[in-house]
PDB file of C-alpha atoms in Angstrom:
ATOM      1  CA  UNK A 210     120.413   7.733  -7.401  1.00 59.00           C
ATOM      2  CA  UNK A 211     117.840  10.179  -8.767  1.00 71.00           C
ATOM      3  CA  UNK A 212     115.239  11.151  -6.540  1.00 77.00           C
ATOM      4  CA  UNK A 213     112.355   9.755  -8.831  1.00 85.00           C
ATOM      5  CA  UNK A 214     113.925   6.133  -9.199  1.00 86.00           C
ATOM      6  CA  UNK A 215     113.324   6.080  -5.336  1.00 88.00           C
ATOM      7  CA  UNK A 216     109.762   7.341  -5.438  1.00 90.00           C
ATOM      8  CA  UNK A 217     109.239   4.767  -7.751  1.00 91.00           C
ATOM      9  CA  UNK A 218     110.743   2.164  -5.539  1.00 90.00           C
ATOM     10  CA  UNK A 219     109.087   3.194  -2.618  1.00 91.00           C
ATOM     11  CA  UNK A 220     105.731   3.151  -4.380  1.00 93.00           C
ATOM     12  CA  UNK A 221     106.300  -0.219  -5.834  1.00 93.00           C
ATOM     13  CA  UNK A 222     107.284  -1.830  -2.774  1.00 94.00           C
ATOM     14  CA  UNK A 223     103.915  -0.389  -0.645  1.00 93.00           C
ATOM     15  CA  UNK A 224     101.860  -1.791  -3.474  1.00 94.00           C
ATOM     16  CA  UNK A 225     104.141  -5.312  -2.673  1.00 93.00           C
ATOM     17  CA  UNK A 226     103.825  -4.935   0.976  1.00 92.00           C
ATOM     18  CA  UNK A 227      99.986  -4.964   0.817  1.00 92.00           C
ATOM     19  CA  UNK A 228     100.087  -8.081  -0.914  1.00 92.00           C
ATOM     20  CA  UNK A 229     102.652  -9.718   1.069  1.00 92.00           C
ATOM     21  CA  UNK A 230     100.837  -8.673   4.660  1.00 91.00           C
ATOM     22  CA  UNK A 231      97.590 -10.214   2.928  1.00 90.00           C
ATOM     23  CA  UNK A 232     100.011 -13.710   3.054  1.00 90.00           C
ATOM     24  CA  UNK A 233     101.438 -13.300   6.762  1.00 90.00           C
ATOM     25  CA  UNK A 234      99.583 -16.401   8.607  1.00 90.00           C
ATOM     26  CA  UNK A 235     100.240 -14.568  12.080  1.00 88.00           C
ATOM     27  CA  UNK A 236      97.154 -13.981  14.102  1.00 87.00           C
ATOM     28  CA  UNK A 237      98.382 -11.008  15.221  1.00 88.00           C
ATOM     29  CA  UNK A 238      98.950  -9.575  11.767  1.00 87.00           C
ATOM     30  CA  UNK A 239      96.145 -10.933   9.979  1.00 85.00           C
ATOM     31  CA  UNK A 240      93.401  -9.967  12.387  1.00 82.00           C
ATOM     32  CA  UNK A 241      94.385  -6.033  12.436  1.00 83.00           C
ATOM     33  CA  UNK A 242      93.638  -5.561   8.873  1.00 85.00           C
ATOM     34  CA  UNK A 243      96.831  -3.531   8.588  1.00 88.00           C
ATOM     35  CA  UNK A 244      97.497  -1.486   5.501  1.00 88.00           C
ATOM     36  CA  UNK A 245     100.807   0.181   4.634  1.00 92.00           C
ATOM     37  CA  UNK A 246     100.440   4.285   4.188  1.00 91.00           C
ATOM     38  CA  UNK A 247     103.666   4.632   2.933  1.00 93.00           C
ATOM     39  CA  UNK A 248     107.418   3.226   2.626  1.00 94.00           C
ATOM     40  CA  UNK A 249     110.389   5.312   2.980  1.00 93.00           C
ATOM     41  CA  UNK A 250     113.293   4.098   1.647  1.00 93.00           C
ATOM     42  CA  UNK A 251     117.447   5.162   2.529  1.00 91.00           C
ATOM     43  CA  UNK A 252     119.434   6.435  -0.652  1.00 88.00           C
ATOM     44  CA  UNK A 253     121.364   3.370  -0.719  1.00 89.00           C
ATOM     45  CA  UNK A 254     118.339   1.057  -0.128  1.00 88.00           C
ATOM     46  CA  UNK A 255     119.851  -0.952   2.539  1.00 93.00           C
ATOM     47  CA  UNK A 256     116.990   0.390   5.146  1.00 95.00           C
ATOM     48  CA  UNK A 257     113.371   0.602   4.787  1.00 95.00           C
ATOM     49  CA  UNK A 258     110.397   2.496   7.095  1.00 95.00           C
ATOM     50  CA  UNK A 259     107.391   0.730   6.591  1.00 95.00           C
ATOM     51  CA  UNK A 260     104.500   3.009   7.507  1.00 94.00           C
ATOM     52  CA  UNK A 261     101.190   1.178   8.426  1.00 92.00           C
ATOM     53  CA  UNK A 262      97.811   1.516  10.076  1.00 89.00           C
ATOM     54  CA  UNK A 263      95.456  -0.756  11.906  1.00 86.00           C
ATOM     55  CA  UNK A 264      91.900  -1.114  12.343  1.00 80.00           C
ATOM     56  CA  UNK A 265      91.666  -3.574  15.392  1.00 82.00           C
ATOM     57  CA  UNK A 266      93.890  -5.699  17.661  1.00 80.00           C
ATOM     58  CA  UNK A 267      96.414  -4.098  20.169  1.00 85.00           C
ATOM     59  CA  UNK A 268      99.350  -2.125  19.247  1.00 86.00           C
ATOM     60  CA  UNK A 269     101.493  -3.358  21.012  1.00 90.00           C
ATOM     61  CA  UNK A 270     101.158  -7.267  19.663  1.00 91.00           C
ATOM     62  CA  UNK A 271     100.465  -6.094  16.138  1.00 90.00           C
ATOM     63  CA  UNK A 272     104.057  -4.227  16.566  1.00 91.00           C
ATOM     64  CA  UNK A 273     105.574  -7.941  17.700  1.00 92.00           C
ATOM     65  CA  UNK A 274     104.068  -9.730  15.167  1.00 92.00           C
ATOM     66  CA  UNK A 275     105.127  -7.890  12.072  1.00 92.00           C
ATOM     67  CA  UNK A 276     108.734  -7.917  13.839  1.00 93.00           C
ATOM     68  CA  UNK A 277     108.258 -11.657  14.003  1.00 93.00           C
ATOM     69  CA  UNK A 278     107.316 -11.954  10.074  1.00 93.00           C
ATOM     70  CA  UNK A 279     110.033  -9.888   9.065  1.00 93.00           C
ATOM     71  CA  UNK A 280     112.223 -12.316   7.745  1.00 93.00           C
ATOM     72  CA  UNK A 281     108.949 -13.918   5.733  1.00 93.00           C
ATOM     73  CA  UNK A 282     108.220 -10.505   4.299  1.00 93.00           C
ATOM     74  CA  UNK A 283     111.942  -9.157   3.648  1.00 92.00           C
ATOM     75  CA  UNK A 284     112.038 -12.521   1.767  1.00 93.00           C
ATOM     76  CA  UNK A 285     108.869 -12.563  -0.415  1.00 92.00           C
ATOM     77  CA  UNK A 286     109.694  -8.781  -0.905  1.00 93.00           C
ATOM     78  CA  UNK A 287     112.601  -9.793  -2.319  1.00 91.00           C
ATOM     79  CA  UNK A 288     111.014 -12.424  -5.058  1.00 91.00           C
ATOM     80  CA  UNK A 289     108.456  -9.680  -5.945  1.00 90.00           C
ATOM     81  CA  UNK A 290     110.874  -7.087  -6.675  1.00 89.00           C
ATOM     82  CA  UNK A 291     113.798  -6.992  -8.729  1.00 85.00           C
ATOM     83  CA  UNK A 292     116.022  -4.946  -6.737  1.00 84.00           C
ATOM     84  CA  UNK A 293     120.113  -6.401  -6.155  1.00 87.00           C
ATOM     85  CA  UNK A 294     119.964  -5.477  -2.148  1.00 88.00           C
ATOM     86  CA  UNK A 295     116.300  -6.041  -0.364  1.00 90.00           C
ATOM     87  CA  UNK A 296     116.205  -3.430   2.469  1.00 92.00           C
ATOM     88  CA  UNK A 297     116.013  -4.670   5.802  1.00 94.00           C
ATOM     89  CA  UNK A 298     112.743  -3.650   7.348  1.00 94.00           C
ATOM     90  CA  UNK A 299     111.791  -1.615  10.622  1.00 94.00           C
ATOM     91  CA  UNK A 300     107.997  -1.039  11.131  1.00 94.00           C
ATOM     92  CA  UNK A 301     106.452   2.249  11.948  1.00 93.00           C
ATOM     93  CA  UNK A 302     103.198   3.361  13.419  1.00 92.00           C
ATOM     94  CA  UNK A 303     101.231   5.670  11.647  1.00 87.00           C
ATOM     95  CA  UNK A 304      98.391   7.315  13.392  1.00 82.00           C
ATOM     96  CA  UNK A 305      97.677   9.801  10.459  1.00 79.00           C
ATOM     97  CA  UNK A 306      94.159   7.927   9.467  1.00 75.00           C
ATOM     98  CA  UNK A 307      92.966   8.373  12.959  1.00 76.00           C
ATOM     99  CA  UNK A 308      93.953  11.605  13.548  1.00 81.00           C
ATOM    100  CA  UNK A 309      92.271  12.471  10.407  1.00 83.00           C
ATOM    101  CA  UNK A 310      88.857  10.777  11.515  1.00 83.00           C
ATOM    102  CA  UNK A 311      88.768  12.415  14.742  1.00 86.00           C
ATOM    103  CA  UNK A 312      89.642  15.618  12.776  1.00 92.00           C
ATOM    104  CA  UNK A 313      86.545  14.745  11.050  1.00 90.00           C
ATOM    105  CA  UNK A 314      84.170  14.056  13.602  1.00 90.00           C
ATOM    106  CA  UNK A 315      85.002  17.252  15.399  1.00 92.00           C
ATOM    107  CA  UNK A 316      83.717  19.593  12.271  1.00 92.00           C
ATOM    108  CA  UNK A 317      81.024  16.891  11.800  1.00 91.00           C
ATOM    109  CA  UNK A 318      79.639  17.874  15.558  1.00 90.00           C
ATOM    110  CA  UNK A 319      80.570  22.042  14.543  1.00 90.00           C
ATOM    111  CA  UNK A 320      78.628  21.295  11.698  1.00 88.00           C
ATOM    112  CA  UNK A 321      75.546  19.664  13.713  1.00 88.00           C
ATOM    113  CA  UNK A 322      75.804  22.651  16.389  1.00 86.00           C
ATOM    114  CA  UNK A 323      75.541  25.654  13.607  1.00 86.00           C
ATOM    115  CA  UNK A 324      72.404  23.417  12.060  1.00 85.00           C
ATOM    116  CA  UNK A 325      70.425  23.248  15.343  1.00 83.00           C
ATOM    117  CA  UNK A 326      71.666  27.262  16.026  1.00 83.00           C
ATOM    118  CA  UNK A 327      70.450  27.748  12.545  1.00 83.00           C
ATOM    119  CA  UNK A 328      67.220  25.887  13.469  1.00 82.00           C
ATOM    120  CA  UNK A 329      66.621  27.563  16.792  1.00 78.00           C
ATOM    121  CA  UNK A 330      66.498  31.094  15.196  1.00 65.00           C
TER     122      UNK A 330
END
């Protein structure tokens, strides 16, 4: 399969995913406000790497609870995509957004240091 029909997949089935964990009635889930960074699919499309973040809630329950609505969100996955195998699903962490914000803060405080120098002088 041609690299690009798999990009396309992949990008089609994050834009599903964030519909479909909008639908998961689990606490767990639905309280994190989770959003999915990015999918990763195998060649053969049998597997699936769902990359997602979280706002709130505990890791460690929001990591249970999309493993318990995995069957619910292989199967709507499944009736919003046309595809003849539906991969099976394994969740992944992805702290990239946070480590981006903290990247952030720290030239935010550089930047608020080299003003009061500036200031001082």
């Amino acid at each position: 399969m041609a690299k690009y029909r798999r990009d396309r997949i992949n990008d089609e089935m994050r834009r599903e995913m964030m519909d479909i964990l909008r639908k998961v009635k689990d606490p767990r889930v639905q309280d994190a406000f989770v959003s999915v960074t990015a999918v990763d699919c195998t060649a053969d499309l049998k597997y699936a790497k769902i990359y997602y973040s979280a706002l709130r809630g505990d890791e460690k329950e929001l990591a249970k609870g999309l493993k318990a609505a995995t069957g619910f969100i292989r199967r709507e996955l499944a009736a919003g995509l046309n595809l003849r195998i539906t991969p099976e699903l394994t969740f992944v962490r992805d702290n990239g957004i946070a480590h981006g914000a903290e990247i952030a803060a720290i030239l935010h405080d550089l930047h608020e240091a080299e003003k009061a120098e500036n200031a001082e002088a």
